[in-house]
């Protein structure tokens, strides 16, 4: 008898709680509260708001089947109308939805709730903020660690979206999430790997998390993804590696220890994604600060030739990064001769004022290549490049910082070749250098004197011979 009374009391208490939810939600005041149809695409904001309140009320008061139907309607709404996510975050009980991610809930309910939270985390800034503030990151990381393949994929998408907000990124370490993300990169499905790597990319800039990434072995896993991951995984891994490589000597040492430079050099030959290539080159540039790594890069003819190809055929970012590397590396004369065909492209890059630093990178790369005599002769025979170079010297051309073409012309005339100087003089470089000298442009006077002195000696010599 007592047991029956307890059961009846509990049942009545649950019904009273459900009724209280119904009263508070306001759905009973609507004439269509018993059966509510899915809002049409042209429905007003008020109708959508009421539909969402009704959904979450049904989600909280019903049994398993009731919850499943409510979640199906919620997912349909979120998938059909991306804008509805913000209304769901505002009008719905996101905290209760996250509660359904708990392992104690019925598996099918938990799966649908995970899908819904993943959509909310990815859909808008407002809904993402709601998921985070209601404590969604911890449960999502637990699902990423132990859930089924489909659940891990949805959890990884949500975690990447949440950590994209820098204000949320720090919280990953509070839940022990770094180890979870690294393991997801190591053993997850291709989709899970890509988004887990994206989350690591997002948190790699957080100072306190960098140390944990190094200690947990993130470098090796990210390098492996560069080789075996999908295009999306490679993109995210490359960005993360580039961030870590620029973070200090300790991380560069870790990357070098795992033969990271060799892996990165190998990658640029096969990658088709320009975005991934960009960050691979950024990582290589950071590693080249080491004298040993700089010599390794300089001695690789294949790598140097690839840089030359990027300068000729890559997008402007790849061109700038490649030119910067060429200007900084101690390349042998043989390798400089091997990429002489990119000099015309470097001259052309010097004409562009954007992005910032492009003119300087192109000029320094040219100065490096022009230390080889055959390259100087090849450049001055290129009429288009000579015309561009002389036009850049013109004081009226305000698009180019004059010190850069002066540097290049100085490298040509400093080589001692009479033919090179003669071609520059004939192309009209001297009058521009005169004006630049009077304007006190750095190096212009010295270059002008070398060009003029050679010209005068040539005239006097021809007169004496005659």
Short mmCIF file of C-alpha atoms in Angstrom, two decimals:
data_model
loop_
_atom_site.label_atom_id
_atom_site.label_comp_id
_atom_site.label_asym_id
_atom_site.label_seq_id
_atom_site.Cartn_x
_atom_site.Cartn_y
_atom_site.Cartn_z
CA UNK A 1 0.00 0.00 0.00
CA UNK A 2 2.78 2.46 0.93
CA UNK A 3 4.64 1.64 -2.28
CA UNK A 4 1.50 2.29 -4.34
CA UNK A 5 0.93 5.58 -2.58
CA UNK A 6 4.57 6.64 -3.24
CA UNK A 7 4.25 5.80 -6.92
CA UNK A 8 0.98 7.70 -7.20
CA UNK A 9 2.47 10.68 -5.35
CA UNK A 10 5.51 10.74 -7.67
CA UNK A 11 3.30 10.49 -10.73
CA UNK A 12 1.08 13.35 -9.51
CA UNK A 13 4.20 15.43 -8.72
CA UNK A 14 5.52 14.90 -12.25
CA UNK A 15 2.18 15.81 -13.77
CA UNK A 16 2.04 18.97 -11.65
CA UNK A 17 5.56 19.93 -12.79
CA UNK A 18 4.57 19.35 -16.42
CA UNK A 19 1.42 21.41 -15.96
CA UNK A 20 3.44 24.19 -14.36
CA UNK A 21 5.74 24.18 -17.43
CA UNK A 22 2.72 24.40 -19.71
CA UNK A 23 1.30 27.33 -17.77
CA UNK A 24 4.60 29.23 -17.63
CA UNK A 25 5.29 28.69 -21.36
CA UNK A 26 1.97 30.29 -22.32
CA UNK A 27 1.18 27.67 -24.94
CA UNK A 28 -2.18 26.85 -23.31
CA UNK A 29 -3.40 30.36 -24.04
CA UNK A 30 -3.23 29.65 -27.80
CA UNK A 31 -6.24 28.25 -29.61
CA UNK A 32 -4.05 25.81 -31.56
CA UNK A 33 -1.98 24.63 -28.60
CA UNK A 34 -2.98 20.97 -28.85
CA UNK A 35 -1.71 20.37 -32.41
CA UNK A 36 0.78 22.92 -33.69
CA UNK A 37 1.79 22.80 -37.37
CA UNK A 38 5.30 23.52 -38.58
CA UNK A 39 5.62 27.25 -39.45
CA UNK A 40 5.68 28.12 -43.14
CA UNK A 41 8.61 29.94 -44.74
CA UNK A 42 6.59 33.18 -44.77
CA UNK A 43 5.51 32.87 -41.12
CA UNK A 44 5.96 35.92 -38.93
CA UNK A 45 8.42 36.17 -36.06
CA UNK A 46 5.63 35.84 -33.51
CA UNK A 47 4.44 32.52 -34.98
CA UNK A 48 7.99 31.19 -35.10
CA UNK A 49 8.60 32.27 -31.50
CA UNK A 50 5.48 30.50 -30.27
CA UNK A 51 6.32 27.35 -32.23
CA UNK A 52 9.76 27.20 -30.59
CA UNK A 53 8.30 27.73 -27.10
CA UNK A 54 5.83 24.94 -27.76
CA UNK A 55 8.60 22.63 -29.01
CA UNK A 56 10.70 23.09 -25.90
CA UNK A 57 7.68 22.67 -23.65
CA UNK A 58 6.85 19.35 -25.30
CA UNK A 59 10.52 18.42 -25.08
CA UNK A 60 10.44 18.82 -21.29
CA UNK A 61 7.07 17.32 -20.34
CA UNK A 62 6.78 14.24 -22.55
CA UNK A 63 8.14 10.74 -22.56
CA UNK A 64 10.80 9.40 -24.92
CA UNK A 65 8.58 9.36 -28.01
CA UNK A 66 7.27 12.83 -27.21
CA UNK A 67 10.86 14.12 -26.89
CA UNK A 68 11.92 12.42 -30.13
CA UNK A 69 9.07 14.05 -32.07
CA UNK A 70 9.87 17.45 -30.58
CA UNK A 71 13.57 17.03 -31.48
CA UNK A 72 12.66 15.96 -35.03
CA UNK A 73 10.61 19.14 -35.44
CA UNK A 74 13.44 21.24 -33.98
CA UNK A 75 16.00 19.71 -36.35
CA UNK A 76 13.69 20.23 -39.33
CA UNK A 77 13.27 23.87 -38.36
CA UNK A 78 17.01 24.44 -37.92
CA UNK A 79 17.89 22.70 -41.18
CA UNK A 80 15.18 24.46 -43.21
CA UNK A 81 15.85 27.95 -41.91
CA UNK A 82 19.32 28.98 -40.71
CA UNK A 83 17.98 32.24 -39.29
CA UNK A 84 15.78 30.32 -36.86
CA UNK A 85 18.85 29.39 -34.76
CA UNK A 86 18.98 32.86 -33.24
CA UNK A 87 15.29 32.67 -32.30
CA UNK A 88 15.81 29.20 -30.81
CA UNK A 89 18.68 30.57 -28.71
CA UNK A 90 16.49 33.40 -27.49
CA UNK A 91 13.12 31.68 -27.00
CA UNK A 92 14.09 28.05 -26.37
CA UNK A 93 15.56 26.34 -23.33
CA UNK A 94 19.06 25.62 -24.69
CA UNK A 95 20.22 24.53 -21.23
CA UNK A 96 17.67 21.70 -21.21
CA UNK A 97 18.72 20.69 -24.73
CA UNK A 98 22.32 20.41 -23.52
CA UNK A 99 21.08 18.37 -20.53
CA UNK A 100 19.87 15.78 -23.05
CA UNK A 101 23.49 15.22 -24.14
CA UNK A 102 24.08 13.37 -20.87
CA UNK A 103 24.92 9.66 -21.17
CA UNK A 104 21.99 8.71 -18.91
CA UNK A 105 19.46 9.79 -21.53
CA UNK A 106 17.94 7.45 -24.08
CA UNK A 107 20.45 6.97 -26.99
CA UNK A 108 18.16 8.13 -29.81
CA UNK A 109 17.16 11.24 -27.82
CA UNK A 110 20.79 11.96 -27.03
CA UNK A 111 21.74 11.57 -30.70
CA UNK A 112 19.07 13.99 -31.93
CA UNK A 113 19.97 16.47 -29.18
CA UNK A 114 23.62 16.30 -30.22
CA UNK A 115 22.67 17.04 -33.83
CA UNK A 116 20.56 20.01 -32.72
CA UNK A 117 23.29 21.45 -30.46
CA UNK A 118 25.83 21.05 -33.29
CA UNK A 119 23.62 23.05 -35.64
CA UNK A 120 23.05 25.74 -33.01
CA UNK A 121 26.79 26.03 -32.29
CA UNK A 122 27.54 26.46 -36.00
CA UNK A 123 24.60 28.56 -37.17
CA UNK A 124 25.07 32.03 -35.69
CA UNK A 125 27.05 34.02 -33.17
CA UNK A 126 24.05 34.35 -30.88
CA UNK A 127 23.19 30.65 -30.86
CA UNK A 128 26.86 29.69 -30.46
CA UNK A 129 27.16 32.01 -27.47
CA UNK A 130 24.04 30.45 -25.95
CA UNK A 131 25.43 26.91 -26.29
CA UNK A 132 28.69 27.95 -24.63
CA UNK A 133 27.10 29.94 -21.81
CA UNK A 134 24.71 27.10 -21.01
CA UNK A 135 27.70 24.78 -20.47
CA UNK A 136 27.66 22.91 -23.77
CA UNK A 137 31.43 22.61 -24.28
CA UNK A 138 32.04 19.99 -21.57
CA UNK A 139 29.32 17.53 -22.70
CA UNK A 140 30.36 17.98 -26.34
CA UNK A 141 33.96 17.08 -25.47
CA UNK A 142 32.76 13.96 -23.64
CA UNK A 143 30.80 12.91 -26.72
CA UNK A 144 33.84 13.62 -28.89
CA UNK A 145 35.85 11.34 -26.63
CA UNK A 146 33.50 8.35 -26.30
CA UNK A 147 30.54 8.76 -28.66
CA UNK A 148 29.69 6.87 -31.83
CA UNK A 149 31.23 7.95 -35.14
CA UNK A 150 28.27 10.12 -36.14
CA UNK A 151 28.05 11.74 -32.71
CA UNK A 152 31.78 12.42 -32.61
CA UNK A 153 31.55 14.13 -35.99
CA UNK A 154 28.72 16.41 -34.84
CA UNK A 155 30.49 17.14 -31.56
CA UNK A 156 33.72 18.02 -33.39
CA UNK A 157 31.82 20.45 -35.64
CA UNK A 158 30.30 22.11 -32.57
CA UNK A 159 33.60 22.32 -30.65
CA UNK A 160 35.35 23.89 -33.64
CA UNK A 161 32.56 26.46 -33.95
CA UNK A 162 32.61 27.31 -30.23
CA UNK A 163 36.40 27.72 -30.10
CA UNK A 164 36.33 30.01 -33.15
CA UNK A 165 35.31 32.69 -30.66
CA UNK A 166 38.57 33.69 -28.97
CA UNK A 167 36.72 34.45 -25.73
CA UNK A 168 35.66 30.79 -25.52
CA UNK A 169 38.93 29.15 -26.61
CA UNK A 170 40.52 29.23 -23.14
CA UNK A 171 37.78 26.94 -21.74
CA UNK A 172 39.06 23.93 -23.72
CA UNK A 173 41.83 23.34 -21.19
CA UNK A 174 39.38 23.60 -18.26
CA UNK A 175 37.64 20.43 -19.49
CA UNK A 176 40.85 18.57 -20.38
CA UNK A 177 39.88 19.07 -24.00
CA UNK A 178 43.34 19.27 -25.58
CA UNK A 179 44.03 15.56 -25.13
CA UNK A 180 40.54 14.80 -26.47
CA UNK A 181 41.12 16.91 -29.60
CA UNK A 182 44.52 15.35 -30.26
CA UNK A 183 43.09 11.83 -29.95
CA UNK A 184 40.24 12.80 -32.29
CA UNK A 185 42.84 13.95 -34.84
CA UNK A 186 44.69 10.66 -34.42
CA UNK A 187 41.83 8.14 -34.51
CA UNK A 188 38.65 9.89 -35.61
CA UNK A 189 36.86 9.64 -38.93
CA UNK A 190 38.03 12.03 -41.70
CA UNK A 191 35.24 14.47 -40.78
CA UNK A 192 36.10 14.31 -37.08
CA UNK A 193 39.81 14.77 -37.81
CA UNK A 194 39.21 17.85 -39.93
CA UNK A 195 37.07 19.63 -37.33
CA UNK A 196 39.21 18.55 -34.38
CA UNK A 197 42.24 19.98 -36.20
CA UNK A 198 40.17 23.12 -36.77
CA UNK A 199 39.55 23.42 -33.03
CA UNK A 200 43.29 22.99 -32.36
CA UNK A 201 43.94 25.70 -34.93
CA UNK A 202 41.51 27.97 -33.05
CA UNK A 203 43.14 27.46 -29.64
CA UNK A 204 46.78 27.38 -30.79
CA UNK A 205 47.03 31.15 -30.33
CA UNK A 206 46.07 30.96 -26.64
CA UNK A 207 49.33 31.25 -24.73
CA UNK A 208 48.49 28.87 -21.87
CA UNK A 209 47.21 26.21 -24.26
CA UNK A 210 50.33 26.19 -26.43
CA UNK A 211 52.34 24.53 -23.68
CA UNK A 212 49.73 21.77 -23.31
CA UNK A 213 49.72 21.20 -27.08
CA UNK A 214 53.46 20.63 -26.97
CA UNK A 215 53.29 18.34 -23.95
CA UNK A 216 50.40 16.23 -25.33
CA UNK A 217 52.13 15.51 -28.65
CA UNK A 218 50.01 17.70 -30.93
CA UNK A 219 52.92 18.48 -33.27
CA UNK A 220 53.42 14.92 -34.50
CA UNK A 221 49.68 14.33 -34.97
CA UNK A 222 49.28 17.56 -36.95
CA UNK A 223 52.26 16.68 -39.15
CA UNK A 224 50.71 13.28 -39.85
CA UNK A 225 47.44 14.95 -40.86
CA UNK A 226 49.36 17.04 -43.38
CA UNK A 227 50.29 13.81 -45.13
CA UNK A 228 47.21 11.64 -44.70
CA UNK A 229 44.29 13.96 -43.92
CA UNK A 230 41.55 15.32 -46.14
CA UNK A 231 41.96 18.73 -47.77
CA UNK A 232 40.09 20.36 -44.88
CA UNK A 233 42.22 18.52 -42.30
CA UNK A 234 45.41 19.52 -44.13
CA UNK A 235 44.30 23.17 -44.18
CA UNK A 236 43.63 23.25 -40.46
CA UNK A 237 46.76 21.28 -39.57
CA UNK A 238 48.94 23.56 -41.72
CA UNK A 239 47.57 26.68 -40.02
CA UNK A 240 48.12 25.19 -36.57
CA UNK A 241 51.69 24.13 -37.44
CA UNK A 242 52.42 27.62 -38.82
CA UNK A 243 51.11 29.23 -35.61
CA UNK A 244 53.20 26.92 -33.41
CA UNK A 245 56.32 27.32 -35.58
CA UNK A 246 56.13 31.09 -35.11
CA UNK A 247 55.62 30.78 -31.35
CA UNK A 248 59.22 30.40 -30.28
CA UNK A 249 62.33 28.26 -30.30
CA UNK A 250 60.82 25.45 -28.22
CA UNK A 251 58.11 24.71 -30.75
CA UNK A 252 60.49 25.01 -33.67
CA UNK A 253 62.74 22.47 -31.95
CA UNK A 254 59.76 20.12 -31.50
CA UNK A 255 58.80 20.40 -35.17
CA UNK A 256 62.39 19.86 -36.30
CA UNK A 257 62.73 16.86 -33.94
CA UNK A 258 59.73 15.20 -35.64
CA UNK A 259 61.36 15.80 -39.06
CA UNK A 260 58.77 18.48 -39.64
CA UNK A 261 60.83 20.48 -42.11
CA UNK A 262 61.33 17.49 -44.39
CA UNK A 263 57.60 16.69 -44.22
CA UNK A 264 56.70 20.29 -45.04
CA UNK A 265 59.15 20.42 -47.95
CA UNK A 266 57.67 17.21 -49.31
CA UNK A 267 54.12 18.54 -48.94
CA UNK A 268 54.54 21.57 -51.20
CA UNK A 269 55.20 19.31 -54.20
CA UNK A 270 51.81 17.56 -53.97
CA UNK A 271 49.41 20.02 -52.38
CA UNK A 272 46.78 21.56 -54.63
CA UNK A 273 45.14 23.84 -52.05
CA UNK A 274 46.70 27.31 -52.20
CA UNK A 275 45.47 28.00 -48.67
CA UNK A 276 47.31 24.96 -47.28
CA UNK A 277 50.41 25.84 -49.31
CA UNK A 278 50.37 29.33 -47.86
CA UNK A 279 50.58 28.09 -44.27
CA UNK A 280 53.07 25.34 -45.11
CA UNK A 281 55.35 28.06 -46.50
CA UNK A 282 54.77 30.21 -43.42
CA UNK A 283 55.82 27.30 -41.22
CA UNK A 284 58.91 26.69 -43.39
CA UNK A 285 59.80 30.38 -43.19
CA UNK A 286 59.66 30.24 -39.38
CA UNK A 287 61.83 27.09 -39.29
CA UNK A 288 64.36 28.68 -41.65
CA UNK A 289 65.40 31.01 -38.79
CA UNK A 290 67.58 28.11 -37.64
CA UNK A 291 70.96 28.17 -39.43
CA UNK A 292 70.90 24.42 -39.91
CA UNK A 293 67.38 24.45 -41.36
CA UNK A 294 68.28 27.42 -43.54
CA UNK A 295 71.19 25.47 -45.02
CA UNK A 296 68.94 22.43 -45.51
CA UNK A 297 66.45 24.50 -47.47
CA UNK A 298 69.14 26.27 -49.50
CA UNK A 299 70.78 23.02 -50.56
CA UNK A 300 67.52 21.54 -51.91
CA UNK A 301 67.39 22.36 -55.62
CA UNK A 302 63.89 20.87 -55.83
CA UNK A 303 62.63 23.20 -53.10
CA UNK A 304 64.30 26.28 -54.61
CA UNK A 305 62.85 25.50 -58.05
CA UNK A 306 59.42 25.09 -56.46
CA UNK A 307 59.73 28.57 -54.95
CA UNK A 308 60.53 29.90 -58.40
CA UNK A 309 57.38 28.23 -59.77
CA UNK A 310 55.25 29.78 -57.02
CA UNK A 311 56.64 33.20 -57.95
CA UNK A 312 55.73 32.68 -61.59
CA UNK A 313 52.35 30.96 -61.21
CA UNK A 314 51.12 31.23 -57.60
CA UNK A 315 48.64 33.66 -56.08
CA UNK A 316 50.00 36.89 -54.64
CA UNK A 317 50.38 35.46 -51.12
CA UNK A 318 52.41 32.49 -52.33
CA UNK A 319 54.47 34.85 -54.47
CA UNK A 320 55.28 37.09 -51.53
CA UNK A 321 56.16 34.22 -49.20
CA UNK A 322 58.36 32.58 -51.84
CA UNK A 323 60.12 35.83 -52.67
CA UNK A 324 60.74 36.47 -48.98
CA UNK A 325 62.31 33.03 -48.56
CA UNK A 326 64.52 33.52 -51.64
CA UNK A 327 65.74 36.84 -50.29
CA UNK A 328 66.60 35.38 -46.87
CA UNK A 329 68.14 32.01 -47.73
CA UNK A 330 71.87 31.57 -48.54
CA UNK A 331 71.21 30.00 -51.95
CA UNK A 332 74.09 28.68 -54.03
CA UNK A 333 74.94 30.26 -57.41
CA UNK A 334 73.89 27.08 -59.16
CA UNK A 335 70.41 27.21 -57.62
CA UNK A 336 70.17 30.91 -58.41
CA UNK A 337 70.87 30.14 -62.06
CA UNK A 338 68.26 27.36 -61.93
CA UNK A 339 65.46 29.83 -61.13
CA UNK A 340 66.56 32.76 -63.27
CA UNK A 341 63.30 32.49 -65.23
CA UNK A 342 61.35 33.93 -62.27
CA UNK A 343 63.21 37.27 -62.36
CA UNK A 344 60.72 38.83 -64.78
CA UNK A 345 57.88 37.91 -62.41
CA UNK A 346 59.78 39.45 -59.48
CA UNK A 347 60.19 42.72 -61.41
CA UNK A 348 56.46 42.71 -62.12
CA UNK A 349 55.68 42.11 -58.42
CA UNK A 350 57.70 45.18 -57.54
CA UNK A 351 55.08 47.31 -59.31
CA UNK A 352 52.33 46.29 -56.90
CA UNK A 353 51.84 48.41 -53.73
CA UNK A 354 49.72 45.69 -52.10
CA UNK A 355 49.96 43.61 -50.05
CA UNK A 356 52.29 45.50 -47.74
CA UNK A 357 55.84 44.20 -47.97
CA UNK A 358 55.49 42.66 -51.44
CA UNK A 359 57.73 45.23 -53.15
CA UNK A 360 60.45 44.77 -50.55
CA UNK A 361 60.32 40.95 -50.73
CA UNK A 362 60.48 40.96 -54.54
CA UNK A 363 63.37 43.47 -54.57
CA UNK A 364 65.41 41.52 -52.01
CA UNK A 365 64.88 38.27 -53.92
CA UNK A 366 66.05 39.97 -57.13
CA UNK A 367 69.12 41.43 -55.42
CA UNK A 368 70.00 37.92 -54.24
CA UNK A 369 69.60 36.38 -57.71
CA UNK A 370 71.55 39.22 -59.38
CA UNK A 371 74.75 38.30 -57.56
CA UNK A 372 75.19 35.78 -60.40
CA UNK A 373 76.64 37.33 -63.58
CA UNK A 374 74.59 35.26 -66.02
CA UNK A 375 71.40 36.32 -64.24
CA UNK A 376 72.31 40.00 -64.59
CA UNK A 377 72.86 39.57 -68.30
CA UNK A 378 69.61 37.64 -68.68
CA UNK A 379 67.59 40.33 -66.89
CA UNK A 380 68.91 43.26 -68.93
CA UNK A 381 68.14 41.36 -72.16
CA UNK A 382 64.51 41.15 -71.06
CA UNK A 383 63.10 44.33 -72.62
CA UNK A 384 59.79 44.20 -70.75
CA UNK A 385 61.55 43.87 -67.40
CA UNK A 386 63.93 46.71 -68.26
CA UNK A 387 61.03 48.92 -69.27
CA UNK A 388 59.21 48.15 -66.01
CA UNK A 389 62.35 48.75 -63.93
CA UNK A 390 63.02 52.14 -65.55
CA UNK A 391 59.36 53.16 -65.17
CA UNK A 392 59.60 52.34 -61.47
CA UNK A 393 62.59 54.71 -61.19
CA UNK A 394 60.52 57.58 -62.60
CA UNK A 395 59.79 60.02 -59.72
CA UNK A 396 56.31 60.56 -61.20
CA UNK A 397 55.48 56.92 -60.50
CA UNK A 398 54.18 57.16 -56.94
CA UNK A 399 53.05 53.53 -56.72
CA UNK A 400 56.55 52.25 -56.00
CA UNK A 401 58.90 53.03 -53.15
CA UNK A 402 61.98 54.25 -55.06
CA UNK A 403 64.54 52.60 -52.81
CA UNK A 404 63.56 49.18 -54.15
CA UNK A 405 64.17 49.72 -57.90
CA UNK A 406 67.34 51.64 -56.93
CA UNK A 407 68.50 48.52 -55.02
CA UNK A 408 67.91 46.32 -58.07
CA UNK A 409 69.61 48.68 -60.51
CA UNK A 410 72.49 48.99 -58.07
CA UNK A 411 72.89 45.19 -58.12
CA UNK A 412 73.02 45.23 -61.92
CA UNK A 413 75.57 48.03 -62.27
CA UNK A 414 77.62 46.79 -59.32
CA UNK A 415 78.54 43.62 -61.18
CA UNK A 416 81.02 45.36 -63.44
CA UNK A 417 79.44 44.34 -66.77
CA UNK A 418 79.77 47.07 -69.38
CA UNK A 419 76.96 45.57 -71.44
CA UNK A 420 74.52 45.64 -68.53
CA UNK A 421 75.29 49.29 -67.79
CA UNK A 422 75.01 50.21 -71.44
CA UNK A 423 71.54 48.68 -71.67
CA UNK A 424 70.38 50.49 -68.53
CA UNK A 425 71.68 53.78 -69.85
CA UNK A 426 70.00 53.22 -73.20
CA UNK A 427 66.72 52.36 -71.47
CA UNK A 428 66.65 55.79 -69.82
CA UNK A 429 67.61 54.93 -66.26
CA UNK A 430 70.19 57.74 -65.87
CA UNK A 431 67.88 60.84 -65.92
CA UNK A 432 65.57 59.23 -63.37
CA UNK A 433 68.51 58.42 -61.12
CA UNK A 434 69.65 62.05 -61.39
CA UNK A 435 66.31 63.27 -60.11
CA UNK A 436 66.18 60.62 -57.40
CA UNK A 437 69.68 61.64 -56.31
CA UNK A 438 68.57 65.25 -55.97
CA UNK A 439 65.61 63.99 -53.92
CA UNK A 440 68.14 62.18 -51.67
CA UNK A 441 66.64 58.74 -52.23
CA UNK A 442 68.86 56.23 -50.43
CA UNK A 443 71.50 54.75 -52.76
CA UNK A 444 70.44 56.73 -55.85
CA UNK A 445 73.53 58.95 -55.99
CA UNK A 446 75.94 56.05 -55.75
CA UNK A 447 74.13 54.08 -58.46
CA UNK A 448 73.98 57.15 -60.71
CA UNK A 449 77.74 57.76 -60.32
CA UNK A 450 78.54 54.16 -61.22
CA UNK A 451 76.31 54.32 -64.26
CA UNK A 452 77.62 57.73 -65.38
CA UNK A 453 81.29 56.94 -64.63
CA UNK A 454 81.18 53.86 -66.78
CA UNK A 455 79.45 55.78 -69.58
CA UNK A 456 82.10 58.53 -69.53
CA UNK A 457 84.96 56.01 -69.57
CA UNK A 458 83.33 54.33 -72.53
CA UNK A 459 83.08 57.63 -74.43
CA UNK A 460 86.70 58.63 -73.67
CA UNK A 461 87.95 55.19 -74.58
CA UNK A 462 86.19 55.22 -77.95
CA UNK A 463 87.55 58.76 -78.66
CA UNK A 464 91.15 57.68 -77.93
CA UNK A 465 90.78 54.60 -80.14
CA UNK A 466 89.47 56.73 -82.96
#
